[in-house]
Tab-separated table of C-alpha atoms and ligand atoms in Angstrom:
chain	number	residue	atom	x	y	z
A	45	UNK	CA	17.391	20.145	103.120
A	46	UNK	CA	14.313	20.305	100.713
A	47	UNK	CA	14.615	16.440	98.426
A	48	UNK	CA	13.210	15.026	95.950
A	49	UNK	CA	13.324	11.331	94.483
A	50	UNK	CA	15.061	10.735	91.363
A	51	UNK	CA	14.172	7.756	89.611
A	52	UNK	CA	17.045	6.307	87.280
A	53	UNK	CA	17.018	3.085	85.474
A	54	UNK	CA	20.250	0.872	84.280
A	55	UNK	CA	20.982	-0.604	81.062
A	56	UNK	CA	19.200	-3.654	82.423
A	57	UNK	CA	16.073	-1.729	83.180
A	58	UNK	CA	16.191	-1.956	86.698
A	59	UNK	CA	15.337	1.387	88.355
A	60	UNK	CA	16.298	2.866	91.860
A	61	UNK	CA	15.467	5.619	93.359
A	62	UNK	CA	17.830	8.605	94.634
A	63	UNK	CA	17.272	11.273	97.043
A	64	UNK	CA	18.365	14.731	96.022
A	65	UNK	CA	19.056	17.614	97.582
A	66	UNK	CA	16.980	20.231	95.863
A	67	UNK	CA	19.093	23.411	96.746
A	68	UNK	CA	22.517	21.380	95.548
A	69	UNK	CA	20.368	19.669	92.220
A	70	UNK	CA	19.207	23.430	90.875
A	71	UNK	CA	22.640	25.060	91.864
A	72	UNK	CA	24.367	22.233	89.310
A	73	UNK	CA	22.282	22.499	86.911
A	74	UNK	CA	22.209	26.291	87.006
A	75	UNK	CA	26.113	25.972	85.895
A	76	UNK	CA	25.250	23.716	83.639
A	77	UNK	CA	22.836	25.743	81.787
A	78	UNK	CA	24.353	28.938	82.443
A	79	UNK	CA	21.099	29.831	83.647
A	80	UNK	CA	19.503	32.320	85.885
A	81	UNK	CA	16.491	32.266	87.818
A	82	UNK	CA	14.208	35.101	88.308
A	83	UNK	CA	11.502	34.992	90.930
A	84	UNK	CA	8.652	37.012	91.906
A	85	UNK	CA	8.011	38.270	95.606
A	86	UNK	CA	4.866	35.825	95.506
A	87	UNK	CA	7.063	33.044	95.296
A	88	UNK	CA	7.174	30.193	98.179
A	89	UNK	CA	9.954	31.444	100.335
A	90	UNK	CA	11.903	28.071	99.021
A	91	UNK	CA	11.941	29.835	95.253
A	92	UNK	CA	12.791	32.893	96.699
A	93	UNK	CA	15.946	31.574	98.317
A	94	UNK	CA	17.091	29.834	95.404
A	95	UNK	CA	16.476	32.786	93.162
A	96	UNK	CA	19.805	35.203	91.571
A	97	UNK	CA	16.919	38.011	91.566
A	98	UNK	CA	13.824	38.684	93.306
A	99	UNK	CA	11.447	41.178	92.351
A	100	UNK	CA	8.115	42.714	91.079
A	101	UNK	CA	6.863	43.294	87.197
A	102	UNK	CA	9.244	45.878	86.545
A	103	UNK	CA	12.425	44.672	88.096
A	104	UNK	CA	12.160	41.088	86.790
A	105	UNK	CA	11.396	42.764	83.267
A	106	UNK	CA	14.452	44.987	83.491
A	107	UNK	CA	16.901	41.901	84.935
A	108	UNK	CA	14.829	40.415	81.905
A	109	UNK	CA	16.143	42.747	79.108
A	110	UNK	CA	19.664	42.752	81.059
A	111	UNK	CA	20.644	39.106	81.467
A	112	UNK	CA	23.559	37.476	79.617
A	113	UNK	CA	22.550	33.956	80.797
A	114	UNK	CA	21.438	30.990	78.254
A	115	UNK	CA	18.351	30.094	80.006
A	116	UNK	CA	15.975	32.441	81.768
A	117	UNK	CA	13.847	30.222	84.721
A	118	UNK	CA	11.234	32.380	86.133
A	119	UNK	CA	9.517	31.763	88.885
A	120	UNK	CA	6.694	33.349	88.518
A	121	UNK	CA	3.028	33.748	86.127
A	122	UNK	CA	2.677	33.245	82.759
A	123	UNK	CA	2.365	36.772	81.325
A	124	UNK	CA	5.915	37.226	83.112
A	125	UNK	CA	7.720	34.374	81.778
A	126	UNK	CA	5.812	35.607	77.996
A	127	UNK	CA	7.479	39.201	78.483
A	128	UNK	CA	11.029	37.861	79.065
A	129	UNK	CA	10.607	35.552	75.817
A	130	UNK	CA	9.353	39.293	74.326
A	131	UNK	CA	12.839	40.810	75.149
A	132	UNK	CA	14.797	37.733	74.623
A	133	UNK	CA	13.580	35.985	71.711
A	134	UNK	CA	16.810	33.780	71.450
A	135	UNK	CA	17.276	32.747	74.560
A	136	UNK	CA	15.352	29.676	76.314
A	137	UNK	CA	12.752	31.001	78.883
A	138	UNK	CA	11.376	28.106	81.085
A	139	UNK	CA	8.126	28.191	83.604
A	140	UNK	CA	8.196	25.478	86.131
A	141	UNK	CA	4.159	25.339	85.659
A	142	UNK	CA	2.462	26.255	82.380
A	143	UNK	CA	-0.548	26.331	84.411
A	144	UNK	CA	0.441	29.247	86.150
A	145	UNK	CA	-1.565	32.011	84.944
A	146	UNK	CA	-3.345	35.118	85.861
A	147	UNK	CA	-6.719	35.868	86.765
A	148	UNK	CA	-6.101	39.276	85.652
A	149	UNK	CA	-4.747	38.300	82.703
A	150	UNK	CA	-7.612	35.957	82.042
A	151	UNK	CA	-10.223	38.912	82.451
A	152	UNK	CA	-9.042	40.557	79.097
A	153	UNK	CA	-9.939	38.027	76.527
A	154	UNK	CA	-7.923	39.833	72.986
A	155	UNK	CA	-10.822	39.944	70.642
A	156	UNK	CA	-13.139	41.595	73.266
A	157	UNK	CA	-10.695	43.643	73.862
A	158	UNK	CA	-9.892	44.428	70.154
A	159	UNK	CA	-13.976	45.778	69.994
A	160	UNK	CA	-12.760	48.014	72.886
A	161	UNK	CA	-9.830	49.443	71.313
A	162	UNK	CA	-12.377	49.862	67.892
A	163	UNK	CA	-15.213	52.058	70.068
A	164	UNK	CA	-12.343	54.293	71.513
A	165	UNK	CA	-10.714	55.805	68.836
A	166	UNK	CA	-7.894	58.028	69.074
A	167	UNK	CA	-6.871	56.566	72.285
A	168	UNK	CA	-4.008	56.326	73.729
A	169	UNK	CA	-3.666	52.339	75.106
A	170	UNK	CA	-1.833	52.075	78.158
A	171	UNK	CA	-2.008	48.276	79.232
A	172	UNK	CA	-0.890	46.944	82.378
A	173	UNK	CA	1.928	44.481	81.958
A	174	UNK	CA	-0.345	41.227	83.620
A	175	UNK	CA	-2.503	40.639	80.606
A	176	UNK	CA	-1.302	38.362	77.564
A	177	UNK	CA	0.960	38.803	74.670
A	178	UNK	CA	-1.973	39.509	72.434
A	179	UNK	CA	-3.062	42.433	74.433
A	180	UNK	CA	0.212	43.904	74.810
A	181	UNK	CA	0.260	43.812	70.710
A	182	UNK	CA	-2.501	45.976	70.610
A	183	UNK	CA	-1.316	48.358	73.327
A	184	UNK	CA	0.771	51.494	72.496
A	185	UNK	CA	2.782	51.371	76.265
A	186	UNK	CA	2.797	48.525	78.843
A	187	UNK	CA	3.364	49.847	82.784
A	188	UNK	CA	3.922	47.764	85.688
A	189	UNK	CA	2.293	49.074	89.342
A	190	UNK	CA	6.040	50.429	90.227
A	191	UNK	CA	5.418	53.123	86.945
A	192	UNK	CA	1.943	53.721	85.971
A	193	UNK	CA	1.532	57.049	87.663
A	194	UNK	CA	4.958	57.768	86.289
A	195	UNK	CA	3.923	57.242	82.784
A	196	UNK	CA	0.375	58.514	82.874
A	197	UNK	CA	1.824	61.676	83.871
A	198	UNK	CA	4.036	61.759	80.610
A	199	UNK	CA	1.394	61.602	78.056
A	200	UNK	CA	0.076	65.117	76.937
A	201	UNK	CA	-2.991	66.170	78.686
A	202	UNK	CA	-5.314	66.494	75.716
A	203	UNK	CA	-4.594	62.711	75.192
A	204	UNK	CA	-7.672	60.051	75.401
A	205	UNK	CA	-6.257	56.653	76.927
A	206	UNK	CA	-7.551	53.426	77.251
A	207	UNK	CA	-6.352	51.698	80.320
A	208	UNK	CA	-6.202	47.996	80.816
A	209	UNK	CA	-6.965	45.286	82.262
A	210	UNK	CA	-7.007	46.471	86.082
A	211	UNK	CA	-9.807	48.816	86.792
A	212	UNK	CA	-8.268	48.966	90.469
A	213	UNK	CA	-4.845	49.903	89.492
A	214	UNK	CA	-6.736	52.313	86.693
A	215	UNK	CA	-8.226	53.937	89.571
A	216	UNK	CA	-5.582	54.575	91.303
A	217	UNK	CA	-3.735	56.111	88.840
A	218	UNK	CA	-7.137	58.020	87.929
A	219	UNK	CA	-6.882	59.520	91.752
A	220	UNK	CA	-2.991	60.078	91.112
A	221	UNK	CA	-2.926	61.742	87.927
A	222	UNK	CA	-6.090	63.664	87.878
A	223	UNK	CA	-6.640	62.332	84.648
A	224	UNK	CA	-9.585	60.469	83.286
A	225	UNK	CA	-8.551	56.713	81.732
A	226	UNK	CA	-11.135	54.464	80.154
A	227	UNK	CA	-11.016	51.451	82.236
A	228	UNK	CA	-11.162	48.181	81.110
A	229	UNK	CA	-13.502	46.229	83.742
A	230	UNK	CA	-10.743	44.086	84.950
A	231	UNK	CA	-9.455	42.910	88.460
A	232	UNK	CA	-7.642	40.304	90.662
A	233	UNK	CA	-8.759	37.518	92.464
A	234	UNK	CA	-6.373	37.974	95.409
A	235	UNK	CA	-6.650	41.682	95.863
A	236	UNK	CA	-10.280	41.416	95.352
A	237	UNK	CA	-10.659	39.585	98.119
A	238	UNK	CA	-8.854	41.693	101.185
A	239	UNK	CA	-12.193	42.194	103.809
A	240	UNK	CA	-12.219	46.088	104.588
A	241	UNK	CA	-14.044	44.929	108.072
A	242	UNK	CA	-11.329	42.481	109.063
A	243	UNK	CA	-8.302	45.208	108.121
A	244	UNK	CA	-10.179	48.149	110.084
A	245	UNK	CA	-10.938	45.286	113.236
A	246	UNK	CA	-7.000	45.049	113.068
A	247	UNK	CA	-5.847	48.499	113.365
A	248	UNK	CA	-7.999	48.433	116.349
A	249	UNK	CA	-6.315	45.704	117.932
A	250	UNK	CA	-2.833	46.985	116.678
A	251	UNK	CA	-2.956	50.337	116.664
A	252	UNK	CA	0.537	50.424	116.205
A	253	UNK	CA	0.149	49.306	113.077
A	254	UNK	CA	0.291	50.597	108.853
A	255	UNK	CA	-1.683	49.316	106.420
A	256	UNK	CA	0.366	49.075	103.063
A	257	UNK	CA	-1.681	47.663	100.089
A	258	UNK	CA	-1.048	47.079	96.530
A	259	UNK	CA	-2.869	49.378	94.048
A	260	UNK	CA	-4.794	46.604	92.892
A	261	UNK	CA	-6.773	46.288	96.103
A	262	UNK	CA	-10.175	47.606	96.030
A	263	UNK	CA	-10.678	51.550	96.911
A	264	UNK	CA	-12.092	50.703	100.060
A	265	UNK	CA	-9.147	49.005	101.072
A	266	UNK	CA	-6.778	51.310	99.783
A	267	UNK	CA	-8.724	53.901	102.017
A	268	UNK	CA	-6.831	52.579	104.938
A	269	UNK	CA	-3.622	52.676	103.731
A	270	UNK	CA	-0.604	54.831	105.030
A	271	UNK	CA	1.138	53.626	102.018
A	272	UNK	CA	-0.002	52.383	98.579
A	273	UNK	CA	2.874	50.858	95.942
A	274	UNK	CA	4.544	47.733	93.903
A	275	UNK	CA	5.442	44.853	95.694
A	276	UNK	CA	9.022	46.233	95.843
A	277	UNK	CA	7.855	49.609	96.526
A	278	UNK	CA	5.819	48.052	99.395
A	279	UNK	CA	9.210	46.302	100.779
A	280	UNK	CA	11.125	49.197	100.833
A	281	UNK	CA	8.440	51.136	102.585
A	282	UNK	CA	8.366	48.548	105.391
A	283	UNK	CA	12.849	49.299	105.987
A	284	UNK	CA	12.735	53.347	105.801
A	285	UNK	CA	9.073	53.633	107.745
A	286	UNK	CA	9.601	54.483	111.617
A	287	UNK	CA	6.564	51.895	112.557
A	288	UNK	CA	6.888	48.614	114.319
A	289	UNK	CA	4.440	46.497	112.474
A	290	UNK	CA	2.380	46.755	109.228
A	291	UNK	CA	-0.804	45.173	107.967
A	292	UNK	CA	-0.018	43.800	104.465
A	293	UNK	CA	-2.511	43.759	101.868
A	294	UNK	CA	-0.870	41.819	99.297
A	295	UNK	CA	-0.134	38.715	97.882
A	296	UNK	CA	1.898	37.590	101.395
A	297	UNK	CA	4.525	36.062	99.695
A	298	UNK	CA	5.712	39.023	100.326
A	299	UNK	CA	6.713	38.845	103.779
A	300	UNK	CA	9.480	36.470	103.548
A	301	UNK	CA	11.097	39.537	102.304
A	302	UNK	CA	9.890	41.787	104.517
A	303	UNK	CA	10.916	39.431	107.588
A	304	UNK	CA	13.964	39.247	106.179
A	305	UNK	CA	14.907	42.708	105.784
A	306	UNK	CA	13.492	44.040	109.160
A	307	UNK	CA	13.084	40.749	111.318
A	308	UNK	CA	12.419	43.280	114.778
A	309	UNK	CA	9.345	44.373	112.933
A	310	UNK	CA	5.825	42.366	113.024
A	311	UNK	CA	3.951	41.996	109.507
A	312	UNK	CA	0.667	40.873	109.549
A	313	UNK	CA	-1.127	39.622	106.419
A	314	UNK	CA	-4.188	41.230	105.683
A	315	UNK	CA	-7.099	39.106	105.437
A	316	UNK	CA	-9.500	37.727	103.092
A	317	UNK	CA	-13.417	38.183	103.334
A	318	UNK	CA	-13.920	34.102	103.982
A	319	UNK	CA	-11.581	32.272	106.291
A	320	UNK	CA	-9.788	30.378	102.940
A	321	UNK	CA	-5.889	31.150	101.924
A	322	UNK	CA	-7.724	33.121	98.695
A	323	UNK	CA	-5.156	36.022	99.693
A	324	UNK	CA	-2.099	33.187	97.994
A	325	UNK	CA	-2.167	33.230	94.298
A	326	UNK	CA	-3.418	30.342	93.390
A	327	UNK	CA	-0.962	31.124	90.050
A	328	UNK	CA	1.850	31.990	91.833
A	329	UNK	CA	1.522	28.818	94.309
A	330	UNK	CA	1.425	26.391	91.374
A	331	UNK	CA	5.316	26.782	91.221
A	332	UNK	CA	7.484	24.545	93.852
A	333	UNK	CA	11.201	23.635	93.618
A	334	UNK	CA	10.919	20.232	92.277
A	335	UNK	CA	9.081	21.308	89.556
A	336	UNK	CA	11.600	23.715	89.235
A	337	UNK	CA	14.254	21.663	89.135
A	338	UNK	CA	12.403	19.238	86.873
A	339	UNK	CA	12.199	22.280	84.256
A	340	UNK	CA	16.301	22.837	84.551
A	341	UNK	CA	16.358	19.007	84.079
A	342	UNK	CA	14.451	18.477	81.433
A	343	UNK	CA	14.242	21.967	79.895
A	344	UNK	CA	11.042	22.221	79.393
A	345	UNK	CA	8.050	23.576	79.728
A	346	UNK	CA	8.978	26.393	77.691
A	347	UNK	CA	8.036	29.706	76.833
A	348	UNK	CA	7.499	29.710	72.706
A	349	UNK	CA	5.504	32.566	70.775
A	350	UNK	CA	4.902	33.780	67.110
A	351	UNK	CA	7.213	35.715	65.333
A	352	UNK	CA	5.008	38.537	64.593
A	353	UNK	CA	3.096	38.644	67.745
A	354	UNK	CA	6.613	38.784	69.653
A	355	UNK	CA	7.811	41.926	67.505
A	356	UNK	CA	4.115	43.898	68.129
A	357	UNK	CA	4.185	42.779	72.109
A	358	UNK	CA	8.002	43.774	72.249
A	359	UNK	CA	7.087	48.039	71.033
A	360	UNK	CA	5.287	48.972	73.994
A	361	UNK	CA	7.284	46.765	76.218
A	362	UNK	CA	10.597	49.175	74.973
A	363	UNK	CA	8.528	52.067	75.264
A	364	UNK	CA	7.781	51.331	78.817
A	365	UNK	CA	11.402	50.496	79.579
A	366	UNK	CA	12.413	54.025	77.790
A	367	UNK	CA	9.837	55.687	80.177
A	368	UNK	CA	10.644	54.740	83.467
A	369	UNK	CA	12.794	55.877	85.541
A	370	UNK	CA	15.896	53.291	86.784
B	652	LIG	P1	4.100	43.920	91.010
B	652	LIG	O1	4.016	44.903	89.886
B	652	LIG	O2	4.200	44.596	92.329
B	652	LIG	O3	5.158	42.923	90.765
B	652	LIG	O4	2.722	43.129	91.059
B	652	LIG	C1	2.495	42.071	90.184
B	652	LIG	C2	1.271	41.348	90.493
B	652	LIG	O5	0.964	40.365	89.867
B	652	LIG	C3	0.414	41.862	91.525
B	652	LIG	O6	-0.634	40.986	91.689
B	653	LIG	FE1	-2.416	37.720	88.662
B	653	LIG	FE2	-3.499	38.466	90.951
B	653	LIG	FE3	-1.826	36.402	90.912
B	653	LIG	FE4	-0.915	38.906	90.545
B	653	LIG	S1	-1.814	38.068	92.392
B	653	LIG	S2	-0.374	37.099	89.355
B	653	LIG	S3	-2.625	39.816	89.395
B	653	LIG	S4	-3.835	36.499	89.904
C-alpha cells in the first residue's frame, strides 16, 4: 500500500493526521473529477500502475486529442502536459510537478530559434514534439520519435527543412530518409549520456543479448543497436524479438513495461559514462504519486497558455496527427 499523511483540521482548529492509501485516494478522486491520467513510459513504476494509458509522445498525444474526460493528469514533462492543453483548450490539464521539464526542450530557447528560422528561408520546419509551445508556433509539422521517418519521407524531395531541436533524432532520420535536414544543435541529457565502452563491455559478457536504443542516443551508440525506435516501438520490439535478454538504452523507466510484458526475458539498462543514475530523467523523476494525488486534490498546478500561442502551436500539432499513420 503506497500512503500518505493527510492533515485535516476541525472547526476548533485542532488538526490530526490521516493515513491514506494512495492507490484508493487517486482512484476516488479520479470519479470525482471524471478524470483520466496519462503517463509516460519514464514514469516511476507506481504512476505507471495507476495510469488509464501508458505511452510515448505520440500515443499520449493521440489518447490526448481522443479523451472525453474533464480533467487530463499527465504524468509526464512539461512540453507533454502543454500539447494536451494545445488539443484540449477547454478541458483542465494538470502536471503533478511544474518543475518537470525538458532538457531538450530547454536547448531551443524561441527567439534563437526565431534567427534560425530567419537565415533558412524557404524551409520546411519540422520540430520535434519535446521543445516548447513557442517553438511548435513557429514550426510548420511537429513529429514524435514513433513518426519522424514517416513524415520526412512525405515531404517532396526538392523541399529544404529545418529540423529541431534533437540533432540525434535529426540524424537518424538524416540516415533513414537519405535526405539532408538542417539540424538544430540540440540533444538530451539522458541519452547523451549512454557510455559506448560500457554497452560494447556488455554484449561481451551477454552475448545473448540486443541492444535497443532510442533515436536520441548518440550515433555511436546507436551503432550497436539491433533495433532503433520510440519508447513504445522499443516495447514491442522486446515481445515479437526471438532473444532472451536486451540491453536498453533508454530512459529505464521503461522496463517496468518491458518486465511486465515478457517477465522470462532479462533487460538490462544500459549504462551511463559516470557511475550516477544520469540515465533517469531527472524531469520525469520529479513526478511521485502523492504529488499526484495532491494535484487531483487540489487541482492544481495547471497547465494554462495564451490564446493565440495555443491556436499557432495547435496547426502543426493537427498536421502531424493527419500524417501519421494509426
Ligand atoms: P517517446 O517519443 O518515445 O515517447 O520519447 C519521448 C522522450 O522524451 C524521449 O526522451
Ligand atoms: Fe526530455 Fe530527455 Fe527527459 Fe525525454 S528523457 S523528457 S528528452 S530530458
Amino acid at each position: 500500500m503506497f500512503t500518505a499523511a493527510l492533515v485535516q483540521r476541525d472547526l476548533t482548529g485542532t488538526s490530526s493526521v490521516l493515513p491514506l492509501d494512495l492507490f484508493e485516494a487517486i482512484k476516488t478522486l479520479k470519479q470525482e473529477l471524471n478524470a483520466v491520467i496519462l503517463a509516460h513510459y519514464y514514469q516511476d513504476p507506481d504512476i505507471q500502475d495507476i495510469a488509464d494509458y501508458i505511452g510515448d509522445s505520440l500515443g499520449l498525444s493521440r489518447q490526448a486529442a481522443s479523451t472525453d474526460a474533464d480533467v487530463i493528469v499527465f504524468a509526464g514533462v512539461h512540453f507533454m502536459a502543454e500539447t494536451a492543453k494545445i488539443l484540449n483548450p477547454d478541458k483542465q490539464v494538470l502536471l503533478p510537478d511544474l518543475a518537470a521539464g525538458c532538457s531538450l526542450a530547454d536547448t531551443c530557447p524561441p527567439e534563437a530559434f526565431a534567427a534560425f528560422k530567419a537565415a533558412h528561408p524557404n524551409h520546411l520546419v519540422i520540430s520535434y514534439v519535446n521543445c516548447s509551445a513557442a517553438i511548435k508556433a513557429m514550426s510548420d509539422i511537429i513529429c514524435t520519435s514513433a513518426n519522424a521517418v514517416e513524415i520526412v519521407r512525405q515531404i517532396p524531395e526538392d523541399k529544404p527543412i529545418i529540423f529541431a531541436p534533437d540533432r540525434n533524432l535529426g540524424r537518424y532520420v538524416m540516415a533513414q530518409t537519405g535526405r539532408n535536414l538542417v539540424l538544430w544543435q540540440g540533444a538530451c541529457i539522458v541519452h547523451e549520456t549512454f557510455s559506448e565502452k560500457k554497452i560494447v563491455q556488455l554484449k561481451i559478457a551477454y552475448p545473448e543479448a540486443e541492444v535497443i536504443a532510442h533515436p536520441e542516443c548518440e550515433p555511436s551508440v546507436l551503432r550497436h543497436a539491433s533495433y532503433v525506435g520510440s519508447t513504445t516501438a522499443l516495447l514491442k520490439y522486446c515481445q515479437q524479438s526471438s532473444a532472451s535478454a536486451f540491453i536498453v538504452a533508454t530512459e529505464p523507466g521503461i522496463i517496468h513495461q518491458m518486465q511486465k510484458q515478457a517477465s522470462h526475458k532479462r533487460f538490462i539498462p544500459a549504462p551511463p559514462v559516470n557511475s550516477c543514475a544520469c540515465n533517469e530523467c531527472p524531469y520525469m523523476r520529479l513526478n511521485t504519486l502523492e504529488k499526484l494525488f495532491w494535484a487531483m486534490k487540489n487541482r492544481t498546478p495547471e497547465i494554462t497558455l495564451p490564446k493565440e500561442l495555443r491556436s499557432s502551436a495547435l496547426k502543426p500539432i493537427q498536421r502531424m496527427l493527419e500524417m501519421s499513420a494509426v
